[in-house]
Coordinates of C-alpha atoms in Angstrom, one line a residue:
M1 CA 9.1 1.2 22.1
G2 CA 8.1 -1.6 19.9
V3 CA 10.0 -3.3 17.1
G4 CA 9.2 -2.3 13.6
V5 CA 6.7 -4.2 11.5
R6 CA 8.0 -7.7 10.8
E7 CA 11.6 -6.6 11.5
K8 CA 13.3 -9.2 13.6
S9 CA 16.7 -7.6 13.3
K10 CA 17.8 -4.0 13.8
G11 CA 18.6 -3.5 10.1
V12 CA 16.1 -3.7 7.2
K13 CA 17.3 -5.5 4.2
P14 CA 17.1 -3.5 1.0
R15 CA 15.2 -6.2 -0.9
H16 CA 12.6 -6.4 1.9
A17 CA 12.3 -2.6 2.0
A18 CA 11.9 -2.5 -1.8
W19 CA 9.2 -5.3 -1.6
V20 CA 7.3 -3.4 1.1
F21 CA 7.5 -0.2 -0.9
F22 CA 6.2 -2.0 -4.0
K23 CA 3.3 -3.5 -2.1
A24 CA 2.5 -0.2 -0.6
Q25 CA 2.4 1.4 -4.0
L26 CA 0.1 -1.4 -5.3
S27 CA -2.2 -0.8 -2.3
A28 CA -2.1 3.0 -2.9
Q29 CA -2.8 2.5 -6.6
F30 CA -5.8 0.4 -5.9
A31 CA -7.1 2.8 -3.2
S32 CA -6.5 5.7 -5.6
F33 CA -8.5 3.8 -8.3
V34 CA -11.4 3.5 -5.8
D35 CA -10.9 7.2 -4.8
F36 CA -10.9 8.4 -8.4
L37 CA -13.8 6.2 -9.3
V38 CA -15.9 7.6 -6.5
T39 CA -14.8 11.2 -7.2
I40 CA -15.5 11.0 -11.0
L41 CA -18.8 9.3 -10.5
L42 CA -19.9 11.9 -8.0
V43 CA -18.9 14.8 -10.3
K44 CA -20.1 13.3 -13.7
V45 CA -23.1 11.3 -12.7
F46 CA -24.4 12.9 -9.6
E47 CA -23.2 16.5 -10.4
V48 CA -21.5 17.0 -7.0
F49 CA -19.1 19.9 -6.8
Y50 CA -15.6 18.6 -7.5
L51 CA -14.2 19.7 -4.1
Y52 CA -16.8 17.7 -2.1
A53 CA -16.4 14.8 -4.5
T54 CA -12.6 14.9 -3.9
F55 CA -13.1 14.8 -0.2
T56 CA -15.6 11.9 -0.4
G57 CA -13.3 9.9 -2.7
S58 CA -10.4 10.5 -0.3
I59 CA -12.4 9.0 2.5
V60 CA -13.4 5.9 0.7
G61 CA -9.9 5.4 -0.8
G62 CA -8.4 5.9 2.7
V63 CA -10.5 3.2 4.2
V64 CA -9.5 0.8 1.4
N65 CA -5.8 1.7 1.8
C66 CA -5.8 1.2 5.6
V67 CA -7.4 -2.2 5.4
I68 CA -5.0 -3.5 2.7
N69 CA -1.9 -2.0 4.4
Y70 CA -2.8 -3.5 7.8
G71 CA -2.9 -7.1 6.6
W72 CA -0.9 -7.3 3.4
V73 CA 1.7 -4.5 3.1
F74 CA 3.0 -3.9 6.6
H75 CA 1.7 -7.1 8.3
A76 CA 0.8 -5.1 11.4
E77 CA -1.2 -7.9 13.1
N78 CA 1.0 -7.4 16.2
C79 CA -0.2 -3.8 16.5
K80 CA -3.5 -3.0 18.3
K81 CA -6.1 -2.1 15.7
T82 CA -7.2 0.9 17.8
H83 CA -3.6 2.3 17.9
V84 CA -3.3 1.8 14.1
A85 CA -6.7 3.4 13.6
V86 CA -5.9 6.5 15.7
K87 CA -2.5 7.0 14.0
Y88 CA -4.0 6.3 10.6
V89 CA -6.7 8.9 11.1
F90 CA -4.0 11.5 12.0
V91 CA -2.0 10.8 8.9
W92 CA -5.1 10.3 6.8
G93 CA -6.5 13.6 7.9
G94 CA -3.4 15.4 6.8
S95 CA -3.6 13.4 3.5
I96 CA -7.2 14.4 2.9
L97 CA -6.4 18.1 3.6
L98 CA -3.4 18.0 1.3
N99 CA -5.2 16.2 -1.5
T100 CA -8.4 18.3 -1.2
W101 CA -6.8 21.7 -0.9
G102 CA -3.9 20.8 -3.2
T103 CA -6.4 19.7 -5.9
F104 CA -8.5 22.9 -5.4
A105 CA -5.5 25.2 -5.5
L106 CA -3.9 23.6 -8.5
T107 CA -7.3 23.4 -10.4
E108 CA -8.1 27.1 -9.7
W109 CA -4.6 28.1 -10.7
L110 CA -4.7 26.2 -13.9
T111 CA -8.2 27.3 -14.9
G112 CA -7.2 30.9 -14.3
M113 CA -4.6 30.7 -17.0
T114 CA -5.9 31.8 -20.3
W115 CA -3.6 29.5 -22.3
V116 CA -5.0 26.5 -20.4
N117 CA -8.5 27.6 -21.3
G118 CA -7.5 28.1 -24.9
L119 CA -5.6 24.8 -25.1
L120 CA -8.3 22.7 -23.5
G121 CA -11.4 24.6 -24.5
Y122 CA -14.4 22.4 -23.9
Y123 CA -12.4 20.1 -21.5
V124 CA -11.4 22.8 -19.1
D125 CA -14.1 21.5 -16.6
N126 CA -12.0 18.3 -16.4
V127 CA -8.8 20.0 -15.3
F128 CA -9.5 18.9 -11.8
I129 CA -8.7 15.3 -12.8
L130 CA -5.2 16.3 -13.9
S131 CA -4.8 18.4 -10.7
K132 CA -6.0 15.4 -8.6
V133 CA -3.5 13.1 -10.3
V134 CA -0.5 15.4 -9.7
V135 CA -1.4 16.2 -6.1
A136 CA -2.2 12.5 -5.3
V137 CA 1.2 11.3 -6.5
L138 CA 3.0 14.0 -4.5
V139 CA 1.0 13.4 -1.3
A140 CA 1.3 9.6 -1.7
F141 CA 5.0 9.6 -1.9
F142 CA 6.0 12.5 0.4
W143 CA 3.4 12.1 3.1
N144 CA 1.4 8.9 3.1
Y145 CA 4.1 6.2 2.5
H146 CA 6.7 7.5 4.9
L147 CA 4.4 8.3 7.8
Q148 CA 2.6 4.9 7.4
R149 CA 5.9 3.1 7.3
V150 CA 7.6 4.7 10.3
F151 CA 4.5 5.7 12.4
V152 CA 1.2 4.1 11.7
Y153 CA 2.0 0.5 11.3
R154 CA 4.7 0.3 14.0
N155 CA 3.9 -1.1 17.4
H156 CA 4.2 2.2 19.3
N157 CA 2.2 2.6 22.4
I158 CA 0.6 6.0 21.9
K159 CA 0.3 6.8 25.7
G160 CA 3.8 5.5 26.3
F161 CA 5.1 7.6 23.5
F162 CA 3.7 10.8 24.8
K163 CA 4.6 9.9 28.4
Q164 CA 8.2 9.3 27.4
Y165 CA 8.2 12.6 25.4
L166 CA 6.9 14.6 28.4
E167 CA 9.5 13.0 30.7
N168 CA 12.3 13.9 28.3
K169 CA 11.0 17.5 28.1
K170 CA 10.8 17.6 31.9
D171 CA 14.4 16.4 32.2
E172 CA 15.5 19.1 29.8
Y173 CA 14.0 21.9 31.9
E174 CA 15.4 20.5 35.2
L175 CA 19.0 20.8 33.9

């Protein structure tokens, strides 16, 4: 398997790890800004249903995030772009599902509460924005960052990874 992104030694220095995390958060915030901008424009200007707008915003934000992370955050120039793209699509697909359905579930749950309707009144149609923020933060930290750091932007050969995995499984069954 390959060496981690820009890791020359086996250990990662805490300062370097904190700097990578900080840059990843900046990249994620910018991509989220683009995501939210697209989502809100689609809902408010073009009157697209918030679920479809959330999905579209996630796609645009994901492309922005991948491009920034590849060159600036994880310095993955030593990784094949096709490998990064395949792995990113896998992680990104999970992120889109978590963001879209998490936003939908939280929005429907909140708008079903009478006290939320009473408290927000006229603004209850904008609850999806609050839901999107909460879900986006949770998905960004617990799903996106960790999988991108340890899987997407590492120089793993996908075929070699699965070949090694299958060989290990074969060895287990032969014992």
